[in-house]
Amino acid sequence: MIRPQDLLCPKPEGLYCAPGDFYIDPVRPVARAVITHGHSDHARAGHGAVLATAATLDIMAERYGLAFAEARQAAAYGERVDRDGVEVSLVPAGHVLGSAQAVVRWRGLTMVVSGDYKRRRDPTCPPFEPVPADVFITEATFALPVFRHPDAGHEVGRLLRSVAQFPDRAHLVGAYALGKAQRIIALLREAGWDAPIYVHGALERLNALYVRHGVDLGDLRAATTAAKTDFAGQIIVAPPSALQDRWSRRFPDPVSAFASGWMRVRARARQRGVELPLIISDHADWDELTATVDELRPGELWITHGREEALARWASLHGVPARALALVGYEEEDED
């Protein structure tokens, strides 16, 4: 009888597939890697050969240079690739542009590695696609009942109401460079904000990459091209680290906002000096995580990183055997 650990097992480098001789999202350079998405805690440079979606490969090239791996292979969503008799396919994860779940099949056994994912609608990437599996391997970044995220449109509405309430102040929105920044911009456009959106220079190349992949972000302008008073009533999107940097002083009495699932924790908002916390996450919250497990009803649930114990306990109580892999090297959020 084939056991799940015969197909995938945790090693210091990451999840290893012995029959196919490859790793999924390895944290150290390896000969063959399957990469679920472009965040730096999952997609590292220095591997021999990399299999990923075309968008993820483009993101890695943008971040690490064209020589980020010795060889690379792009796989379309749903395309089946053979690795020494192991079938690998990538299906949408709904996390960021190009993000995928890795579906691994061998001798009648199916294991799905979610990578990072969310179930909420995101105008910048395809939605999560549930795949029946013998073993579902999930993240658990927000796997505590306290993390129940509001609708992202509601949070963007709060931002726009604040802009209307304080027309003499700039609104400086901290958002992670890959995925969150572009999602915030796209959500603002959907909400009717058709004015220019100013962006920090660190976001420009990834914004351009999203546009090349067909994501319409509207009129974007560098946040260095206007006099200080010209930014009154405007929205500026920047990496979170820029919120407390001297760079932020160029704006008139800025309202500091930060878009993250961690803004559900008020202490984190206070520690960062955030005036307008926006609870917008690119990870599944507690209800999404548990609903996904309940929908899939896998034979086993493996949990890679995050709040493993709470999710494992919930799964066991609901009839799904669960184990925590406690993989190291994966961050709570990508803060590049």
Short mmCIF file of the C-alpha atoms (twelve columns), coordinates in Angstrom:
data_MODEL
# 
_entry.id   MODEL 
# 
loop_
_atom_site.group_PDB 
_atom_site.id 
_atom_site.type_symbol 
_atom_site.label_atom_id 
_atom_site.label_alt_id 
_atom_site.label_comp_id 
_atom_site.label_asym_id 
_atom_site.label_seq_id 
_atom_site.Cartn_x 
_atom_site.Cartn_y 
_atom_site.Cartn_z 
_atom_site.pdbx_PDB_model_num 
ATOM 1   C CA . MET A 1   0.000   0.000  0.000   1 
ATOM 2   C CA . ILE A 2   1.298   3.443  -0.974  1 
ATOM 3   C CA . ARG A 3   1.649   5.787  2.000   1 
ATOM 4   C CA . PRO A 4   1.493   9.588  1.607   1 
ATOM 5   C CA . GLN A 5   5.004   9.923  3.035   1 
ATOM 6   C CA . ASP A 6   6.255   7.717  0.194   1 
ATOM 7   C CA . LEU A 7   5.235   10.479 -2.212  1 
ATOM 8   C CA . LEU A 8   5.895   13.678 -0.219  1 
ATOM 9   C CA . CYS A 9   7.839   14.076 2.996   1 
ATOM 10  C CA . PRO A 10  9.233   17.086 4.900   1 
ATOM 11  C CA . LYS A 11  12.967  17.679 4.789   1 
ATOM 12  C CA . PRO A 12  15.073  20.676 5.899   1 
ATOM 13  C CA . GLU A 13  14.988  21.958 2.318   1 
ATOM 14  C CA . GLY A 14  11.187  21.692 2.151   1 
ATOM 15  C CA . LEU A 15  8.609   19.162 0.949   1 
ATOM 16  C CA . TYR A 16  10.415  16.490 -1.035  1 
ATOM 17  C CA . CYS A 17  8.989   14.135 -3.637  1 
ATOM 18  C CA . ALA A 18  11.313  11.110 -3.692  1 
ATOM 19  C CA . PRO A 19  9.747   9.283  -6.682  1 
ATOM 20  C CA . GLY A 20  9.959   12.435 -8.823  1 
ATOM 21  C CA . ASP A 21  13.140  13.773 -7.195  1 
ATOM 22  C CA . PHE A 22  11.935  17.356 -6.740  1 
ATOM 23  C CA . TYR A 23  11.035  19.762 -3.946  1 
ATOM 24  C CA . ILE A 24  8.028   22.054 -3.609  1 
ATOM 25  C CA . ASP A 25  8.869   25.614 -2.502  1 
ATOM 26  C CA . PRO A 26  12.299  24.634 -1.143  1 
ATOM 27  C CA . VAL A 27  13.948  27.084 1.239   1 
ATOM 28  C CA . ARG A 28  17.444  26.128 0.058   1 
ATOM 29  C CA . PRO A 29  18.872  25.703 -3.461  1 
ATOM 30  C CA . VAL A 30  17.996  22.268 -4.910  1 
ATOM 31  C CA . ALA A 31  18.394  20.495 -8.238  1 
ATOM 32  C CA . ARG A 32  14.672  20.488 -9.148  1 
ATOM 33  C CA . ALA A 33  11.951  22.690 -7.671  1 
ATOM 34  C CA . VAL A 34  8.240   23.294 -8.166  1 
ATOM 35  C CA . ILE A 35  7.362   26.844 -7.070  1 
ATOM 36  C CA . THR A 36  3.805   27.741 -6.062  1 
ATOM 37  C CA . HIS A 37  4.124   31.545 -6.210  1 
ATOM 38  C CA . GLY A 38  6.568   34.427 -6.349  1 
ATOM 39  C CA . HIS A 39  6.778   35.593 -2.722  1 
ATOM 40  C CA . SER A 40  10.363  35.411 -1.539  1 
ATOM 41  C CA . ASP A 41  9.707   32.925 1.262   1 
ATOM 42  C CA . HIS A 42  8.467   30.397 -1.322  1 
ATOM 43  C CA . ALA A 43  10.398  31.392 -4.448  1 
ATOM 44  C CA . ARG A 44  14.152  31.555 -3.980  1 
ATOM 45  C CA . ALA A 45  16.947  31.888 -6.495  1 
ATOM 46  C CA . GLY A 46  19.699  29.357 -7.091  1 
ATOM 47  C CA . HIS A 47  17.784  26.189 -8.012  1 
ATOM 48  C CA . GLY A 48  18.859  23.974 -10.897 1 
ATOM 49  C CA . ALA A 49  15.497  23.636 -12.657 1 
ATOM 50  C CA . VAL A 50  12.244  25.410 -11.744 1 
ATOM 51  C CA . LEU A 51  8.690   24.496 -12.748 1 
ATOM 52  C CA . ALA A 52  6.059   27.204 -12.162 1 
ATOM 53  C CA . THR A 53  3.408   29.222 -13.945 1 
ATOM 54  C CA . ALA A 54  4.632   31.714 -16.530 1 
ATOM 55  C CA . ALA A 55  3.646   34.631 -14.290 1 
ATOM 56  C CA . THR A 56  5.581   33.224 -11.322 1 
ATOM 57  C CA . LEU A 57  8.661   32.698 -13.504 1 
ATOM 58  C CA . ASP A 58  8.370   36.310 -14.695 1 
ATOM 59  C CA . ILE A 59  8.089   37.512 -11.099 1 
ATOM 60  C CA . MET A 60  11.192  35.544 -10.113 1 
ATOM 61  C CA . ALA A 61  13.097  36.958 -13.086 1 
ATOM 62  C CA . GLU A 62  12.009  40.473 -12.132 1 
ATOM 63  C CA . ARG A 63  13.124  40.028 -8.533  1 
ATOM 64  C CA . TYR A 64  16.278  37.923 -8.951  1 
ATOM 65  C CA . GLY A 65  17.402  38.482 -12.531 1 
ATOM 66  C CA . LEU A 66  17.092  36.280 -15.594 1 
ATOM 67  C CA . ALA A 67  19.658  33.805 -14.250 1 
ATOM 68  C CA . PHE A 68  17.651  32.952 -11.098 1 
ATOM 69  C CA . ALA A 69  17.769  29.241 -12.083 1 
ATOM 70  C CA . GLU A 70  19.769  27.120 -14.477 1 
ATOM 71  C CA . ALA A 71  16.610  26.033 -16.310 1 
ATOM 72  C CA . ARG A 72  12.935  26.929 -16.061 1 
ATOM 73  C CA . GLN A 73  9.711   25.454 -17.383 1 
ATOM 74  C CA . ALA A 74  6.387   27.256 -17.534 1 
ATOM 75  C CA . ALA A 75  3.230   25.224 -16.947 1 
ATOM 76  C CA . ALA A 76  -0.248  26.520 -17.727 1 
ATOM 77  C CA . TYR A 77  -2.982  25.987 -15.168 1 
ATOM 78  C CA . GLY A 78  -4.220  22.412 -15.533 1 
ATOM 79  C CA . GLU A 79  -1.320  21.251 -17.695 1 
ATOM 80  C CA . ARG A 80  0.049   17.885 -16.602 1 
ATOM 81  C CA . VAL A 81  3.829   17.482 -16.421 1 
ATOM 82  C CA . ASP A 82  5.620   14.178 -15.879 1 
ATOM 83  C CA . ARG A 83  8.516   14.026 -13.417 1 
ATOM 84  C CA . ASP A 84  9.966   10.490 -13.481 1 
ATOM 85  C CA . GLY A 85  6.524   8.921  -13.417 1 
ATOM 86  C CA . VAL A 86  5.027   11.459 -10.999 1 
ATOM 87  C CA . GLU A 87  2.343   13.687 -12.502 1 
ATOM 88  C CA . VAL A 88  2.481   17.346 -11.472 1 
ATOM 89  C CA . SER A 89  -0.080  19.996 -12.361 1 
ATOM 90  C CA . LEU A 90  -0.683  23.543 -11.197 1 
ATOM 91  C CA . VAL A 91  -4.136  24.928 -10.400 1 
ATOM 92  C CA . PRO A 92  -5.073  28.433 -9.206  1 
ATOM 93  C CA . ALA A 93  -4.540  29.295 -5.536  1 
ATOM 94  C CA . GLY A 94  -6.088  32.778 -5.544  1 
ATOM 95  C CA . HIS A 95  -3.165  34.248 -3.590  1 
ATOM 96  C CA . VAL A 96  -1.344  36.572 -6.020  1 
ATOM 97  C CA . LEU A 97  -0.661  36.753 -9.754  1 
ATOM 98  C CA . GLY A 98  0.579   33.364 -10.973 1 
ATOM 99  C CA . SER A 99  -0.023  31.614 -7.659  1 
ATOM 100 C CA . ALA A 100 -0.821  27.922 -7.845  1 
ATOM 101 C CA . GLN A 101 -1.477  24.821 -5.855  1 
ATOM 102 C CA . ALA A 102 0.778   21.912 -6.772  1 
ATOM 103 C CA . VAL A 103 -1.232  18.766 -7.489  1 
ATOM 104 C CA . VAL A 104 0.980   15.662 -7.272  1 
ATOM 105 C CA . ARG A 105 -0.316  12.262 -8.449  1 
ATOM 106 C CA . TRP A 106 1.468   8.908  -8.266  1 
ATOM 107 C CA . ARG A 107 0.171   5.345  -8.349  1 
ATOM 108 C CA . GLY A 108 -3.409  6.361  -7.588  1 
ATOM 109 C CA . LEU A 109 -2.468  8.742  -4.748  1 
ATOM 110 C CA . THR A 110 -3.264  12.463 -5.035  1 
ATOM 111 C CA . MET A 111 -1.655  15.073 -2.787  1 
ATOM 112 C CA . VAL A 112 -2.345  18.804 -3.127  1 
ATOM 113 C CA . VAL A 113 0.068   21.423 -1.800  1 
ATOM 114 C CA . SER A 114 -1.849  24.679 -1.460  1 
ATOM 115 C CA . GLY A 115 1.097   27.044 -1.110  1 
ATOM 116 C CA . ASP A 116 -0.476  30.250 0.218   1 
ATOM 117 C CA . TYR A 117 -4.103  30.806 -0.773  1 
ATOM 118 C CA . LYS A 118 -7.326  32.655 -0.149  1 
ATOM 119 C CA . ARG A 119 -10.947 32.050 -1.122  1 
ATOM 120 C CA . ARG A 120 -11.966 35.708 -1.497  1 
ATOM 121 C CA . ARG A 121 -12.425 37.274 -4.913  1 
ATOM 122 C CA . ASP A 122 -9.346  39.090 -6.195  1 
ATOM 123 C CA . PRO A 123 -9.495  41.077 -9.469  1 
ATOM 124 C CA . THR A 124 -5.765  40.541 -10.053 1 
ATOM 125 C CA . CYS A 125 -5.619  36.706 -10.170 1 
ATOM 126 C CA . PRO A 126 -7.786  33.627 -10.853 1 
ATOM 127 C CA . PRO A 127 -9.762  32.257 -7.879  1 
ATOM 128 C CA . PHE A 128 -8.775  29.234 -5.803  1 
ATOM 129 C CA . GLU A 129 -9.767  25.975 -7.460  1 
ATOM 130 C CA . PRO A 130 -10.657 23.127 -5.055  1 
ATOM 131 C CA . VAL A 131 -9.127  19.773 -6.039  1 
ATOM 132 C CA . PRO A 132 -10.184 16.509 -4.349  1 
ATOM 133 C CA . ALA A 133 -7.179  14.896 -2.698  1 
ATOM 134 C CA . ASP A 134 -6.130  12.028 -0.494  1 
ATOM 135 C CA . VAL A 135 -3.924  14.513 1.362   1 
ATOM 136 C CA . PHE A 136 -4.416  18.282 1.379   1 
ATOM 137 C CA . ILE A 137 -1.367  20.245 2.520   1 
ATOM 138 C CA . THR A 138 -2.392  23.685 3.718   1 
ATOM 139 C CA . GLU A 139 -0.925  26.836 5.194   1 
ATOM 140 C CA . ALA A 140 -2.280  28.129 8.513   1 
ATOM 141 C CA . THR A 141 -1.133  31.754 8.651   1 
ATOM 142 C CA . PHE A 142 -4.434  33.002 10.098  1 
ATOM 143 C CA . ALA A 143 -5.655  29.753 11.652  1 
ATOM 144 C CA . LEU A 144 -7.200  31.188 14.801  1 
ATOM 145 C CA . PRO A 145 -10.908 32.039 15.243  1 
ATOM 146 C CA . VAL A 146 -10.016 35.685 15.971  1 
ATOM 147 C CA . PHE A 147 -8.965  36.082 12.346  1 
ATOM 148 C CA . ARG A 148 -12.209 36.612 10.492  1 
ATOM 149 C CA . HIS A 149 -11.556 39.113 7.740   1 
ATOM 150 C CA . PRO A 150 -14.221 41.576 6.563   1 
ATOM 151 C CA . ASP A 151 -15.062 42.029 2.903   1 
ATOM 152 C CA . ALA A 152 -12.187 43.760 1.097   1 
ATOM 153 C CA . GLY A 153 -14.604 46.126 -0.635  1 
ATOM 154 C CA . HIS A 154 -15.816 47.277 2.778   1 
ATOM 155 C CA . GLU A 155 -12.260 48.108 3.829   1 
ATOM 156 C CA . VAL A 156 -11.565 50.007 0.607   1 
ATOM 157 C CA . GLY A 157 -14.792 51.913 1.255   1 
ATOM 158 C CA . ARG A 158 -13.403 52.951 4.651   1 
ATOM 159 C CA . LEU A 159 -10.286 54.250 2.927   1 
ATOM 160 C CA . LEU A 160 -12.306 56.284 0.432   1 
ATOM 161 C CA . ARG A 161 -14.512 57.734 3.175   1 
ATOM 162 C CA . SER A 162 -11.401 58.834 5.020   1 
ATOM 163 C CA . VAL A 163 -10.076 60.508 1.863   1 
ATOM 164 C CA . ALA A 164 -13.370 62.396 1.532   1 
ATOM 165 C CA . GLN A 165 -13.330 63.336 5.221   1 
ATOM 166 C CA . PHE A 166 -9.764  64.690 5.158   1 
ATOM 167 C CA . PRO A 167 -9.308  66.346 1.740   1 
ATOM 168 C CA . ASP A 168 -6.254  68.308 2.896   1 
ATOM 169 C CA . ARG A 169 -4.307  65.202 3.913   1 
ATOM 170 C CA . ALA A 170 -2.573  62.571 1.826   1 
ATOM 171 C CA . HIS A 171 -3.431  58.921 2.454   1 
ATOM 172 C CA . LEU A 172 -0.357  56.738 2.542   1 
ATOM 173 C CA . VAL A 173 -1.290  53.051 2.196   1 
ATOM 174 C CA . GLY A 174 1.271   50.432 3.157   1 
ATOM 175 C CA . ALA A 175 0.878   47.293 1.064   1 
ATOM 176 C CA . TYR A 176 3.207   44.387 0.321   1 
ATOM 177 C CA . ALA A 177 5.022   44.874 -2.962  1 
ATOM 178 C CA . LEU A 178 3.836   41.691 -4.656  1 
ATOM 179 C CA . GLY A 179 0.113   41.073 -4.737  1 
ATOM 180 C CA . LYS A 180 -1.305  43.301 -2.031  1 
ATOM 181 C CA . ALA A 181 -0.311  46.615 -3.638  1 
ATOM 182 C CA . GLN A 182 -1.788  45.640 -7.002  1 
ATOM 183 C CA . ARG A 183 -4.935  44.261 -5.396  1 
ATOM 184 C CA . ILE A 184 -5.491  47.486 -3.449  1 
ATOM 185 C CA . ILE A 185 -5.083  49.505 -6.624  1 
ATOM 186 C CA . ALA A 186 -7.482  47.258 -8.567  1 
ATOM 187 C CA . LEU A 187 -10.066 47.378 -5.767  1 
ATOM 188 C CA . LEU A 188 -9.850  51.173 -5.681  1 
ATOM 189 C CA . ARG A 189 -10.536 51.241 -9.419  1 
ATOM 190 C CA . GLU A 190 -13.540 48.951 -8.987  1 
ATOM 191 C CA . ALA A 191 -14.824 51.244 -6.233  1 
ATOM 192 C CA . GLY A 192 -14.807 54.176 -8.663  1 
ATOM 193 C CA . TRP A 193 -11.520 55.890 -7.803  1 
ATOM 194 C CA . ASP A 194 -10.381 56.924 -11.285 1 
ATOM 195 C CA . ALA A 195 -7.947  59.642 -10.175 1 
ATOM 196 C CA . PRO A 196 -4.216  58.987 -10.460 1 
ATOM 197 C CA . ILE A 197 -2.807  56.702 -7.786  1 
ATOM 198 C CA . TYR A 198 0.725   57.537 -6.713  1 
ATOM 199 C CA . VAL A 199 3.163   54.729 -6.042  1 
ATOM 200 C CA . HIS A 200 6.514   54.310 -4.347  1 
ATOM 201 C CA . GLY A 201 9.370   53.511 -6.721  1 
ATOM 202 C CA . ALA A 202 9.799   50.050 -5.193  1 
ATOM 203 C CA . LEU A 203 6.402   49.037 -6.634  1 
ATOM 204 C CA . GLU A 204 6.844   50.263 -10.181 1 
ATOM 205 C CA . ARG A 205 8.423   47.172 -11.775 1 
ATOM 206 C CA . LEU A 206 5.938   44.727 -10.258 1 
ATOM 207 C CA . ASN A 207 3.044   47.012 -11.188 1 
ATOM 208 C CA . ALA A 208 4.336   47.020 -14.765 1 
ATOM 209 C CA . LEU A 209 4.597   43.230 -14.709 1 
ATOM 210 C CA . TYR A 210 0.971   42.934 -13.620 1 
ATOM 211 C CA . VAL A 211 -0.063  45.237 -16.466 1 
ATOM 212 C CA . ARG A 212 1.904   43.087 -18.939 1 
ATOM 213 C CA . HIS A 213 -0.089  40.116 -17.692 1 
ATOM 214 C CA . GLY A 214 -3.371  41.878 -18.428 1 
ATOM 215 C CA . VAL A 215 -4.242  43.440 -15.057 1 
ATOM 216 C CA . ASP A 216 -5.553  46.981 -15.588 1 
ATOM 217 C CA . LEU A 217 -4.301  49.270 -12.805 1 
ATOM 218 C CA . GLY A 218 -5.316  52.570 -14.383 1 
ATOM 219 C CA . ASP A 219 -3.346  55.810 -14.126 1 
ATOM 220 C CA . LEU A 220 -0.317  55.238 -11.903 1 
ATOM 221 C CA . ARG A 221 2.235   57.949 -11.214 1 
ATOM 222 C CA . ALA A 222 5.514   58.140 -9.356  1 
ATOM 223 C CA . ALA A 223 5.129   59.638 -5.891  1 
ATOM 224 C CA . THR A 224 8.027   61.994 -6.519  1 
ATOM 225 C CA . THR A 225 6.677   64.144 -9.326  1 
ATOM 226 C CA . ALA A 226 4.502   66.655 -7.495  1 
ATOM 227 C CA . ALA A 227 4.897   69.424 -4.956  1 
ATOM 228 C CA . LYS A 228 3.979   68.514 -1.402  1 
ATOM 229 C CA . THR A 229 0.677   70.366 -1.503  1 
ATOM 230 C CA . ASP A 230 -0.309  68.573 -4.718  1 
ATOM 231 C CA . PHE A 231 -0.650  65.322 -2.780  1 
ATOM 232 C CA . ALA A 232 -3.521  66.645 -0.651  1 
ATOM 233 C CA . GLY A 233 -6.548  64.393 -1.089  1 
ATOM 234 C CA . GLN A 234 -4.491  61.815 -2.986  1 
ATOM 235 C CA . ILE A 235 -3.791  58.128 -2.364  1 
ATOM 236 C CA . ILE A 236 -0.204  56.887 -2.301  1 
ATOM 237 C CA . VAL A 237 0.635   53.171 -2.181  1 
ATOM 238 C CA . ALA A 238 4.005   52.142 -0.777  1 
ATOM 239 C CA . PRO A 239 5.764   49.184 0.862   1 
ATOM 240 C CA . PRO A 240 4.988   48.938 4.596   1 
ATOM 241 C CA . SER A 241 8.559   49.889 5.504   1 
ATOM 242 C CA . ALA A 242 8.070   53.274 3.848   1 
ATOM 243 C CA . LEU A 243 5.316   54.334 6.259   1 
ATOM 244 C CA . GLN A 244 7.807   55.338 8.946   1 
ATOM 245 C CA . ASP A 245 10.669  56.221 6.619   1 
ATOM 246 C CA . ARG A 246 11.766  59.799 5.977   1 
ATOM 247 C CA . TRP A 247 10.341  59.285 2.463   1 
ATOM 248 C CA . SER A 248 6.836   59.710 3.937   1 
ATOM 249 C CA . ARG A 249 7.605   63.250 5.070   1 
ATOM 250 C CA . ARG A 250 7.126   64.564 1.550   1 
ATOM 251 C CA . PHE A 251 3.340   64.292 1.931   1 
ATOM 252 C CA . PRO A 252 0.986   66.751 3.676   1 
ATOM 253 C CA . ASP A 253 -0.025  65.464 7.121   1 
ATOM 254 C CA . PRO A 254 -0.384  61.880 5.820   1 
ATOM 255 C CA . VAL A 255 -2.975  59.450 7.113   1 
ATOM 256 C CA . SER A 256 -1.022  56.254 7.714   1 
ATOM 257 C CA . ALA A 257 -2.939  53.179 6.507   1 
ATOM 258 C CA . PHE A 258 -1.769  49.577 6.314   1 
ATOM 259 C CA . ALA A 259 -3.506  46.758 4.407   1 
ATOM 260 C CA . SER A 260 -2.924  43.402 6.104   1 
ATOM 261 C CA . GLY A 261 -4.767  40.595 7.825   1 
ATOM 262 C CA . TRP A 262 -2.653  41.375 10.879  1 
ATOM 263 C CA . MET A 263 -4.530  44.661 11.265  1 
ATOM 264 C CA . ARG A 264 -7.221  42.598 12.973  1 
ATOM 265 C CA . VAL A 265 -4.836  42.709 15.964  1 
ATOM 266 C CA . ARG A 266 -5.092  46.251 17.317  1 
ATOM 267 C CA . ALA A 267 -1.779  45.996 19.130  1 
ATOM 268 C CA . ARG A 268 -0.001  45.463 15.819  1 
ATOM 269 C CA . ALA A 269 -1.623  48.561 14.364  1 
ATOM 270 C CA . ARG A 270 -0.578  50.609 17.381  1 
ATOM 271 C CA . GLN A 271 2.982   49.263 17.259  1 
ATOM 272 C CA . ARG A 272 3.279   50.393 13.655  1 
ATOM 273 C CA . GLY A 273 1.666   53.757 14.311  1 
ATOM 274 C CA . VAL A 274 -1.134  52.995 11.850  1 
ATOM 275 C CA . GLU A 275 -3.970  55.495 11.928  1 
ATOM 276 C CA . LEU A 276 -6.219  53.635 9.486   1 
ATOM 277 C CA . PRO A 277 -5.814  49.841 9.707   1 
ATOM 278 C CA . LEU A 278 -7.270  48.055 6.670   1 
ATOM 279 C CA . ILE A 279 -7.995  44.363 7.266   1 
ATOM 280 C CA . ILE A 280 -7.247  43.065 3.780   1 
ATOM 281 C CA . SER A 281 -5.385  39.786 3.499   1 
ATOM 282 C CA . ASP A 282 -4.159  37.615 0.645   1 
ATOM 283 C CA . HIS A 283 -4.286  34.587 2.963   1 
ATOM 284 C CA . ALA A 284 -7.308  32.514 3.955   1 
ATOM 285 C CA . ASP A 285 -8.807  33.483 7.293   1 
ATOM 286 C CA . TRP A 286 -10.105 31.017 9.895   1 
ATOM 287 C CA . ASP A 287 -13.485 30.561 8.216   1 
ATOM 288 C CA . GLU A 288 -11.915 30.083 4.766   1 
ATOM 289 C CA . LEU A 289 -9.399  27.549 6.086   1 
ATOM 290 C CA . THR A 290 -11.985 25.470 7.918   1 
ATOM 291 C CA . ALA A 291 -14.520 25.728 5.080   1 
ATOM 292 C CA . THR A 292 -11.896 24.517 2.618   1 
ATOM 293 C CA . VAL A 293 -11.047 21.487 4.743   1 
ATOM 294 C CA . ASP A 294 -14.755 20.773 5.183   1 
ATOM 295 C CA . GLU A 295 -15.353 21.101 1.431   1 
ATOM 296 C CA . LEU A 296 -12.459 18.875 0.386   1 
ATOM 297 C CA . ARG A 297 -12.767 16.286 3.199   1 
ATOM 298 C CA . PRO A 298 -9.300  14.873 2.440   1 
ATOM 299 C CA . GLY A 299 -8.139  11.573 3.870   1 
ATOM 300 C CA . GLU A 300 -5.457  13.513 5.750   1 
ATOM 301 C CA . LEU A 301 -4.689  17.173 6.382   1 
ATOM 302 C CA . TRP A 302 -1.059  18.266 6.618   1 
ATOM 303 C CA . ILE A 303 -0.257  21.784 7.805   1 
ATOM 304 C CA . THR A 304 2.944   23.456 6.666   1 
ATOM 305 C CA . HIS A 305 3.309   26.627 8.764   1 
ATOM 306 C CA . GLY A 306 1.409   29.174 10.813  1 
ATOM 307 C CA . ARG A 307 -1.047  28.405 13.623  1 
ATOM 308 C CA . GLU A 308 -0.862  24.643 13.051  1 
ATOM 309 C CA . GLU A 309 -2.199  23.427 16.383  1 
ATOM 310 C CA . ALA A 310 -5.574  25.191 16.215  1 
ATOM 311 C CA . LEU A 311 -6.328  24.034 12.679  1 
ATOM 312 C CA . ALA A 312 -5.141  20.483 13.389  1 
ATOM 313 C CA . ARG A 313 -7.388  20.354 16.439  1 
ATOM 314 C CA . TRP A 314 -10.402 21.652 14.468  1 
ATOM 315 C CA . ALA A 315 -9.814  19.112 11.683  1 
ATOM 316 C CA . SER A 316 -9.503  16.200 14.112  1 
ATOM 317 C CA . LEU A 317 -12.739 17.198 15.853  1 
ATOM 318 C CA . HIS A 318 -14.445 17.206 12.451  1 
ATOM 319 C CA . GLY A 319 -13.226 13.782 11.419  1 
ATOM 320 C CA . VAL A 320 -10.174 14.702 9.325   1 
ATOM 321 C CA . PRO A 321 -6.868  13.288 10.618  1 
ATOM 322 C CA . ALA A 322 -4.330  16.126 10.756  1 
ATOM 323 C CA . ARG A 323 -0.650  16.627 11.424  1 
ATOM 324 C CA . ALA A 324 1.565   19.694 11.680  1 
ATOM 325 C CA . LEU A 325 4.703   19.603 9.557   1 
ATOM 326 C CA . ALA A 326 6.172   22.726 11.233  1 
ATOM 327 C CA . LEU A 327 8.208   23.623 8.150   1 
ATOM 328 C CA . VAL A 328 10.645  26.455 8.757   1 
ATOM 329 C CA . GLY A 329 11.547  29.321 6.468   1 
ATOM 330 C CA . TYR A 330 8.061   30.518 5.559   1 
ATOM 331 C CA . GLU A 331 7.158   33.951 6.880   1 
ATOM 332 C CA . GLU A 332 3.811   35.212 8.136   1 
ATOM 333 C CA . GLU A 333 3.620   37.662 5.242   1 
ATOM 334 C CA . ASP A 334 5.938   38.720 2.493   1 
ATOM 335 C CA . GLU A 335 7.251   42.137 3.537   1 
ATOM 336 C CA . ASP A 336 9.682   42.837 0.698   1 
# 
